[in-house]
Coordinates of C-alpha atoms and ligand atoms in Angstrom, one line a residue:
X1 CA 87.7 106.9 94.9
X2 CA 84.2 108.6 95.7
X3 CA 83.1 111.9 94.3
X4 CA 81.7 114.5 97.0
X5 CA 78.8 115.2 95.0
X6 CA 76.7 114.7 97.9
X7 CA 75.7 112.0 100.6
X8 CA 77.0 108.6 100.6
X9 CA 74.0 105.9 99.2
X10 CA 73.1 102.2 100.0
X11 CA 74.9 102.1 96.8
X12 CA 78.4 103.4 97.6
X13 CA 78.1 101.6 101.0
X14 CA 78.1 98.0 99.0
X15 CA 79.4 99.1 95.8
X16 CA 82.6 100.8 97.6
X17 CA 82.8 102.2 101.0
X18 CA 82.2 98.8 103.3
X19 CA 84.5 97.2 100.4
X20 CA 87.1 99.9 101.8
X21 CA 86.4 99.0 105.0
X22 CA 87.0 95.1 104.1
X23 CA 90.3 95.6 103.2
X24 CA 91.2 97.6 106.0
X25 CA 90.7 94.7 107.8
X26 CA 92.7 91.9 105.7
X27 CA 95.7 94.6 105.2
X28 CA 98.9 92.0 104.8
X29 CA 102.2 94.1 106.1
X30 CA 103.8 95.6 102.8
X31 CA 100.4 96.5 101.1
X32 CA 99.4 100.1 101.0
X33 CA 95.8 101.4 100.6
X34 CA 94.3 104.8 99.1
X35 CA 91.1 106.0 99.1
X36 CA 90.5 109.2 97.8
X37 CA 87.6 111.7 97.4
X38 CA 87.7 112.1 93.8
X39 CA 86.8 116.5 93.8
X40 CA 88.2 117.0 90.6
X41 CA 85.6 114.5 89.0
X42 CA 82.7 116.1 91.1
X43 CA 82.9 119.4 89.0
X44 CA 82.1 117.6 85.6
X45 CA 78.1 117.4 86.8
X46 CA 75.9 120.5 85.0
X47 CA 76.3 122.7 87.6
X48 CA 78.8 122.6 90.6
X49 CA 78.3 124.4 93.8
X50 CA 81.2 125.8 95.9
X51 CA 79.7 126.0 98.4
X52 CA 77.9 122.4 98.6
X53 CA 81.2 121.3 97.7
X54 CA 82.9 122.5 100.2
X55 CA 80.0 120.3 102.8
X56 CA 80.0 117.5 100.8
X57 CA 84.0 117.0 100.6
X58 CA 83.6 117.5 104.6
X59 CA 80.9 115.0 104.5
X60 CA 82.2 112.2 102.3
X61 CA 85.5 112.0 104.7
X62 CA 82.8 111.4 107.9
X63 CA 81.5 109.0 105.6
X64 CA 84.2 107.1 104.9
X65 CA 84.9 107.3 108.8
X66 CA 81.7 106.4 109.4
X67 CA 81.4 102.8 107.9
X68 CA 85.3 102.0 109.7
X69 CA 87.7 102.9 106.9
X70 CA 90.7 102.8 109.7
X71 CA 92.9 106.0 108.8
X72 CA 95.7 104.6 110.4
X73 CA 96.0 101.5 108.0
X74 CA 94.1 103.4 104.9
X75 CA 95.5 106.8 103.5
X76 CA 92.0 109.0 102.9
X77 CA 93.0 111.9 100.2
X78 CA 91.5 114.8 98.2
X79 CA 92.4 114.3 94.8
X80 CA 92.8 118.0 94.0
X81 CA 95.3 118.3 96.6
X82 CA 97.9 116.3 95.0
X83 CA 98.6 118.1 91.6
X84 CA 100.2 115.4 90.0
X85 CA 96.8 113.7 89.7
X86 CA 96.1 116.2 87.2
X87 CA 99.3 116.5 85.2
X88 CA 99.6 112.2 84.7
X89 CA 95.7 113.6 82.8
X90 CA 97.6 114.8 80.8
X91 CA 100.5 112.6 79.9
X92 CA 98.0 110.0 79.4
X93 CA 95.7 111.6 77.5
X94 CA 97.9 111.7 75.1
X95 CA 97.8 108.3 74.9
X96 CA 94.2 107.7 74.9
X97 CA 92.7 107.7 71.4
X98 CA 88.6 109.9 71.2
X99 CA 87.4 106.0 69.4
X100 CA 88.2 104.5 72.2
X101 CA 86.7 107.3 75.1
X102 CA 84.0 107.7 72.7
X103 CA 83.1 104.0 73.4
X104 CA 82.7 104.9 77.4
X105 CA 79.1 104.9 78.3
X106 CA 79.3 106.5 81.5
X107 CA 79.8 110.4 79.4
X108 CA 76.5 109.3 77.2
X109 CA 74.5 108.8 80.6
X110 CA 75.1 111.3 82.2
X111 CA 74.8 113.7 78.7
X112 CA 71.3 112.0 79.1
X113 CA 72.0 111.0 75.6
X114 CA 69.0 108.5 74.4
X115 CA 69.3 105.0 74.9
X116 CA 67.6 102.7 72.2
X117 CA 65.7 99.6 73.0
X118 CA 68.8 97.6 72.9
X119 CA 71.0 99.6 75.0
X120 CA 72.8 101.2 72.3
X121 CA 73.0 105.1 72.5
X122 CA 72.0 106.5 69.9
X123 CA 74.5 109.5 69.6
X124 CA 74.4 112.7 67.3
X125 CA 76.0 115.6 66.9
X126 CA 74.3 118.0 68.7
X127 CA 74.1 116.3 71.7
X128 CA 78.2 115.8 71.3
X129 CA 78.4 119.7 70.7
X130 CA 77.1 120.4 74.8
X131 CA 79.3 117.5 76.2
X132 CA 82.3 119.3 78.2
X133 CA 86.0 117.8 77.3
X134 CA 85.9 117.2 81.1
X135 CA 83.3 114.7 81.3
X136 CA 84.6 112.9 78.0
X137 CA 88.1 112.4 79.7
X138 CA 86.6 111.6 83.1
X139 CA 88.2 108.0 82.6
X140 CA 91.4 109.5 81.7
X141 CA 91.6 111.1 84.9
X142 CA 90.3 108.2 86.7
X143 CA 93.2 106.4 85.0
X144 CA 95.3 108.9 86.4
X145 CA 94.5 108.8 90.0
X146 CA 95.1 104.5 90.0
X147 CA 98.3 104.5 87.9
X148 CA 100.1 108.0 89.5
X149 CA 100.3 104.8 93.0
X150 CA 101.2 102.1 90.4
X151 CA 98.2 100.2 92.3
X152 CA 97.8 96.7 91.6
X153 CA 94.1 96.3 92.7
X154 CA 90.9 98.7 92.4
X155 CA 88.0 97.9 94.2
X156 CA 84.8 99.2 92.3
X157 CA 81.3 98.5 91.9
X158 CA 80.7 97.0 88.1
X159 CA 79.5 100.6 86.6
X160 CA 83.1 101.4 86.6
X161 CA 84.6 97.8 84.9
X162 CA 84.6 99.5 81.8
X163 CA 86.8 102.2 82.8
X164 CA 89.4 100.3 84.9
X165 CA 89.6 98.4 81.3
X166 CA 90.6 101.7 79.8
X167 CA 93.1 102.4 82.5
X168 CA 95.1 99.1 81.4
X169 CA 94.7 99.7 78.1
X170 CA 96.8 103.1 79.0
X171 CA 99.0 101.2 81.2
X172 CA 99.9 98.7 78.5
X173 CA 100.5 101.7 76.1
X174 CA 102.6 103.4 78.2
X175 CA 104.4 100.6 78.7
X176 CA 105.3 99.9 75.0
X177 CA 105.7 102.8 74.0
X178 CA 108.4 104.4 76.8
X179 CA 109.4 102.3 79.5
X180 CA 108.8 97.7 79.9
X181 CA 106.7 96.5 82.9
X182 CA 106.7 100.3 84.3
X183 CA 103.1 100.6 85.4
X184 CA 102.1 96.9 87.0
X185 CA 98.4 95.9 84.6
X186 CA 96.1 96.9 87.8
X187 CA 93.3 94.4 88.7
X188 CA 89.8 95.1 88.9
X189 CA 88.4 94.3 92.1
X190 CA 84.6 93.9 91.7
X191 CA 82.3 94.1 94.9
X192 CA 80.4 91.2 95.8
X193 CA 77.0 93.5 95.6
X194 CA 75.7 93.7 92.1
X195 CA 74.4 97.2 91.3
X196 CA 71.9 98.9 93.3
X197 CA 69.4 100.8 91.7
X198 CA 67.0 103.8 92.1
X199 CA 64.0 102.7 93.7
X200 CA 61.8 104.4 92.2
X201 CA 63.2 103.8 88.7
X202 CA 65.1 100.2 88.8
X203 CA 66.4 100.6 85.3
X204 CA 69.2 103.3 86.7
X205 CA 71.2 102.6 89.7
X206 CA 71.3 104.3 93.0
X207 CA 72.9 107.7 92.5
X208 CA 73.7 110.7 94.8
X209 CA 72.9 113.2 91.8
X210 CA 69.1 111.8 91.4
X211 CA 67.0 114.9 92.2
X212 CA 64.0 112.7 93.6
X213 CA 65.9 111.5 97.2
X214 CA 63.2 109.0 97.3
X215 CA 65.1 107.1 95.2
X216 CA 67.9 107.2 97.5
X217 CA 68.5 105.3 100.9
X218 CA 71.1 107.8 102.3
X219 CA 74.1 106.3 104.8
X220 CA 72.1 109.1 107.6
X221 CA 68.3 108.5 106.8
X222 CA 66.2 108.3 110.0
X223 CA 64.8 104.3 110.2
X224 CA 61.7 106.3 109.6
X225 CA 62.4 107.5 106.4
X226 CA 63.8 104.2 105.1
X227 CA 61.2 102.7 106.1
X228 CA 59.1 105.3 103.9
X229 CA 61.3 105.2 100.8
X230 CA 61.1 101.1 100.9
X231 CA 57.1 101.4 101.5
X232 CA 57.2 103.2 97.9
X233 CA 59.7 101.3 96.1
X234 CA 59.0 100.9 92.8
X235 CA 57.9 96.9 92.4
X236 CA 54.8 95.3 90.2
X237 CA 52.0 93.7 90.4
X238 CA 52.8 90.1 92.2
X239 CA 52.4 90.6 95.7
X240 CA 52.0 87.3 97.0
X241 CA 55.7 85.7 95.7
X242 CA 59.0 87.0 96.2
X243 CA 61.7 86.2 94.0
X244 CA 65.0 87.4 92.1
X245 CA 64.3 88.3 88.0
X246 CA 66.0 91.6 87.4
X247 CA 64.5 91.3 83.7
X248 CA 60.9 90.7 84.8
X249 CA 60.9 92.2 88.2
X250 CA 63.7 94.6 88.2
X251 CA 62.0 96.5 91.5
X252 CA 61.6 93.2 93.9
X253 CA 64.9 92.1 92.4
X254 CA 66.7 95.0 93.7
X255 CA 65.5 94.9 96.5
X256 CA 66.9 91.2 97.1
X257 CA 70.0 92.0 96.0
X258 CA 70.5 94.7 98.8
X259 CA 69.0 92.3 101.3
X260 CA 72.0 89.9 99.8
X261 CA 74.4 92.3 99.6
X262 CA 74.1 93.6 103.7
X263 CA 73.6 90.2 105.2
X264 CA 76.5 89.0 102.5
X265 CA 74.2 85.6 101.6
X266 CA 73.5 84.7 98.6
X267 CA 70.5 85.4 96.5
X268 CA 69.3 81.8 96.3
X269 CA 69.3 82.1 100.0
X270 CA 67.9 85.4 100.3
X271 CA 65.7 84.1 98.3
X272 CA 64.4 81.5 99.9
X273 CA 64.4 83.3 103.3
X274 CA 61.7 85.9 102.0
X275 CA 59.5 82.6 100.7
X276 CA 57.9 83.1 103.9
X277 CA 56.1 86.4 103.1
X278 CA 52.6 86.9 101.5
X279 CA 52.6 90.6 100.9
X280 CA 54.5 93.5 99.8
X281 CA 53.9 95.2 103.1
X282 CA 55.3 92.2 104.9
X283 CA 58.2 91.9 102.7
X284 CA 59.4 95.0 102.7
X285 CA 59.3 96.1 105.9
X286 CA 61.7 93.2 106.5
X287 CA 63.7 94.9 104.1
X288 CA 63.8 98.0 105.5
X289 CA 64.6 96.7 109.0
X290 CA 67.6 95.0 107.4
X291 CA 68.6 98.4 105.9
X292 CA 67.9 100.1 109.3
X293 CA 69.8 97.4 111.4
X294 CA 72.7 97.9 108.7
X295 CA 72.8 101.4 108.5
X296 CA 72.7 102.1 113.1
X297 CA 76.9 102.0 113.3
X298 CA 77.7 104.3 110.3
X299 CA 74.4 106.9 110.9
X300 CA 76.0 107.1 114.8
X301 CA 79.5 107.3 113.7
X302 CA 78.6 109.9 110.9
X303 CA 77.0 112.2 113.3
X304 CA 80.2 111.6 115.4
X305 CA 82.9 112.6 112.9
X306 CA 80.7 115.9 111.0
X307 CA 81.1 117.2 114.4
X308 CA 84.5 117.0 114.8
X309 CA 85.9 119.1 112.0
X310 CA 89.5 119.7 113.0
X311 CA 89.7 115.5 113.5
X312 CA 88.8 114.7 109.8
X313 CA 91.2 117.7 108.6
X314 CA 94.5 116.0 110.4
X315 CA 93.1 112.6 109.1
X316 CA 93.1 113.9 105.3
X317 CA 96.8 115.9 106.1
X318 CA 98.1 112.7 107.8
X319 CA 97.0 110.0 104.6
X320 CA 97.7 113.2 101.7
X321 CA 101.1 113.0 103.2
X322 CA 102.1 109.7 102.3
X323 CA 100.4 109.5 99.2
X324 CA 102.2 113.5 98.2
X325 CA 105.1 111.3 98.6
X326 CA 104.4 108.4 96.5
X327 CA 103.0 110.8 93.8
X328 CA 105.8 112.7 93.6
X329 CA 108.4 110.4 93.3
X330 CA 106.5 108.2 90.7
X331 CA 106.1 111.2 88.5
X332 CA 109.2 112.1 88.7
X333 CA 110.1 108.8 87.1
X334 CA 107.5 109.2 84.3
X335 CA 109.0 112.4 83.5
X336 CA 112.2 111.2 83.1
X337 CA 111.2 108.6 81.2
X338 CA 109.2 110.7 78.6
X339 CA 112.0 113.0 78.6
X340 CA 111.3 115.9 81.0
Ligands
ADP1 P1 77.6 108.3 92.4 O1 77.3 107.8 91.0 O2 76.5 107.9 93.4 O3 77.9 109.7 92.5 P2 80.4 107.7 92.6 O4 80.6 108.0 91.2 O5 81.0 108.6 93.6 O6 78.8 107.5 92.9 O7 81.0 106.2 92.9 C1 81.7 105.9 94.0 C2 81.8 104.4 94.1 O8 80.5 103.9 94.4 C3 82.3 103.6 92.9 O9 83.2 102.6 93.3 C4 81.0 103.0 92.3 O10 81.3 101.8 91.6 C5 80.2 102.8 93.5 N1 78.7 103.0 93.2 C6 78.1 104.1 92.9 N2 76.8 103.9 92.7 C7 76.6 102.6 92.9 C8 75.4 101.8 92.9 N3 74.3 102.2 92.6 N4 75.6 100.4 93.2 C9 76.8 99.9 93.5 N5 77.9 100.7 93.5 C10 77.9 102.0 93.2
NA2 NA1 79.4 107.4 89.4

């Protein structure tokens, strides 16, 4: 699931979207894919927008488009559509114990609760008094939407392992407590891209919320402006060598990784390709040609699909359709297990 909390990043491309598109491609007969534009999570940021909403739901299904997510092999939904997302919340939150969502960090970050030196937030009760039950049982939710399919596999980028660990832990406890073996223990698939991060700031990742876009390297920047945002990236002061220490040199590291991540080589031999430069300007203008050579198809096919409105509509109807199905019948099972 993506959140239509704006445009698609570098980071949802790798972390997510081309994932989607991957498995599109290796579909075996008898496996079933759903990707869904997670709107009910979008409202849990300070302050939605209707009206942006509305856009960027539009936009995230031409994104999704846009990168070759095939609708005819992949069901594309909007998680508010299907009301059962919202009601297996519920049933599973009352499972789901405050000590353990308390241990979620993903609530704490984006409280912008204080980290300490070693990570550790450093939580009081003030700042717990403005956090909105919403945000705090975001994983809950996100639970929801995998186990209301019984999926087996989730891809993710590794900012959400923690919560696909919460969503078997609910499995599992639904499973002893009412029913053996009902939900299957679903697996986390982790994309092959480690995190990307701002650029400006390479201690947080990539994020379509950051206020300062040139942080971001949106799916629809112009080459020019990629090349821009690269030009200013955050990196330090050894310009003549290039290589990958996300402790030390968390700026030119990220900016390997994305190199690794697009051309899908490693980092050694990313590595060892960008020996060959001398300066920053040299090096990173290869990166942002990468980026720009990457980002041609989906920028084309995204301008393609926002202009064809009624298309992305019957391509959200056609996949809700199946999955309305599925939903329906699954908790209708859970129901009569717990004793509706
Ligand atoms: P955002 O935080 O930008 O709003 P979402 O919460 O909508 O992104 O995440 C959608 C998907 O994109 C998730 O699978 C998540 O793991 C992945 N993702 C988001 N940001 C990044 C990033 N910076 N690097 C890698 N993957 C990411
Ligand atoms: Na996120």
């Amino acid at each position: 699931m993506i959140q239509p909390t704006g445009c698609f990043h570098l980071g949802n491309y790798l972390g997510a979207t081309r994932v989607w598109t991957d498995l599109c491609e290796l579909k075996q007969p008898g496996q079933e894919l759903i990707f869904g534009v997670a709107d009910l999570h979008a409202i849990t940021v300070p302050k939605p927008d209707g009206e942006m909403f509305r856009k960027f739901r539009h936009e995230a299904v031409a994104s999704i488009l846009a990168v070759g997510v095939d609708p005819e092999k992949a069901s594309v939904i909007y998680q508010s559509a299907i009301p059962q997302h919202s009601e297996l919340h519920w049933l599973l939150s009352t499972l789901a114990s405050m000590g353990l969502l308390n241990r979620m960090t993903q609530w704490k970050s984006k409280s912008n609760i204080k980290q300490s030196t070693n990570g550790d937030y450093l939580v009081n009760d003030s700042d717990v008094g403005k956090v909105r039950l919403g945000l705090f049982s975001y994983p809950v939710l996100q639970a929801a939407d995998i186990l209301l399919y019984k999926s087996t596999h989730v891809p993710v980028g590794d900012d959400q392992s923690q919560h696909l660990e919460l969503t078997r832990h609910l499995a599992e406890k639904f499973n002893k407590m009412y029913k053996k073996n009902f939900f299957p223990k679903p697996v986390t698939m982790l994309a092959q891209t480690k995190k990307v991060l701002s650029l400006s700031t390479p201690e947080k990742k990539m994020s379509k919320s950051d206020p300062n876009h040139d942080s971001v390297i949106f799916l629809n920047d112009e080459p020019k402006a990629i090349q821009k945002k690269i030009r200013k990236a955050l990196t330090d002061s050894i310009s003549d060598r290039f290589y990958y220490d996300p402790v030390e040199r968390p700026g030119v590291s990220n900016l390997i990784n994305i190199v690794s991540g697009i051309q899908r080589k490693s980092i050694e031999d990313v590595v060892e390709d960008v020996s060959r430069f001398n300066n920053y300007r040299d090096f990173k203008d290869y990166v942002s040609e990468v980026i720009i050579e990457e980002l041609k198809g989906p920028r084309t096919e995204f301008e393609k699909y926002i202009n064809e409105p009624t298309y992305l509509h019957s391509v959200v109807e056609s996949g809700m359709r199946k999955a309305r199905e599925k939903a329906a019948k699954n908790l209708a099972d859970i129901h009569k297990i717990m004793g509706f």
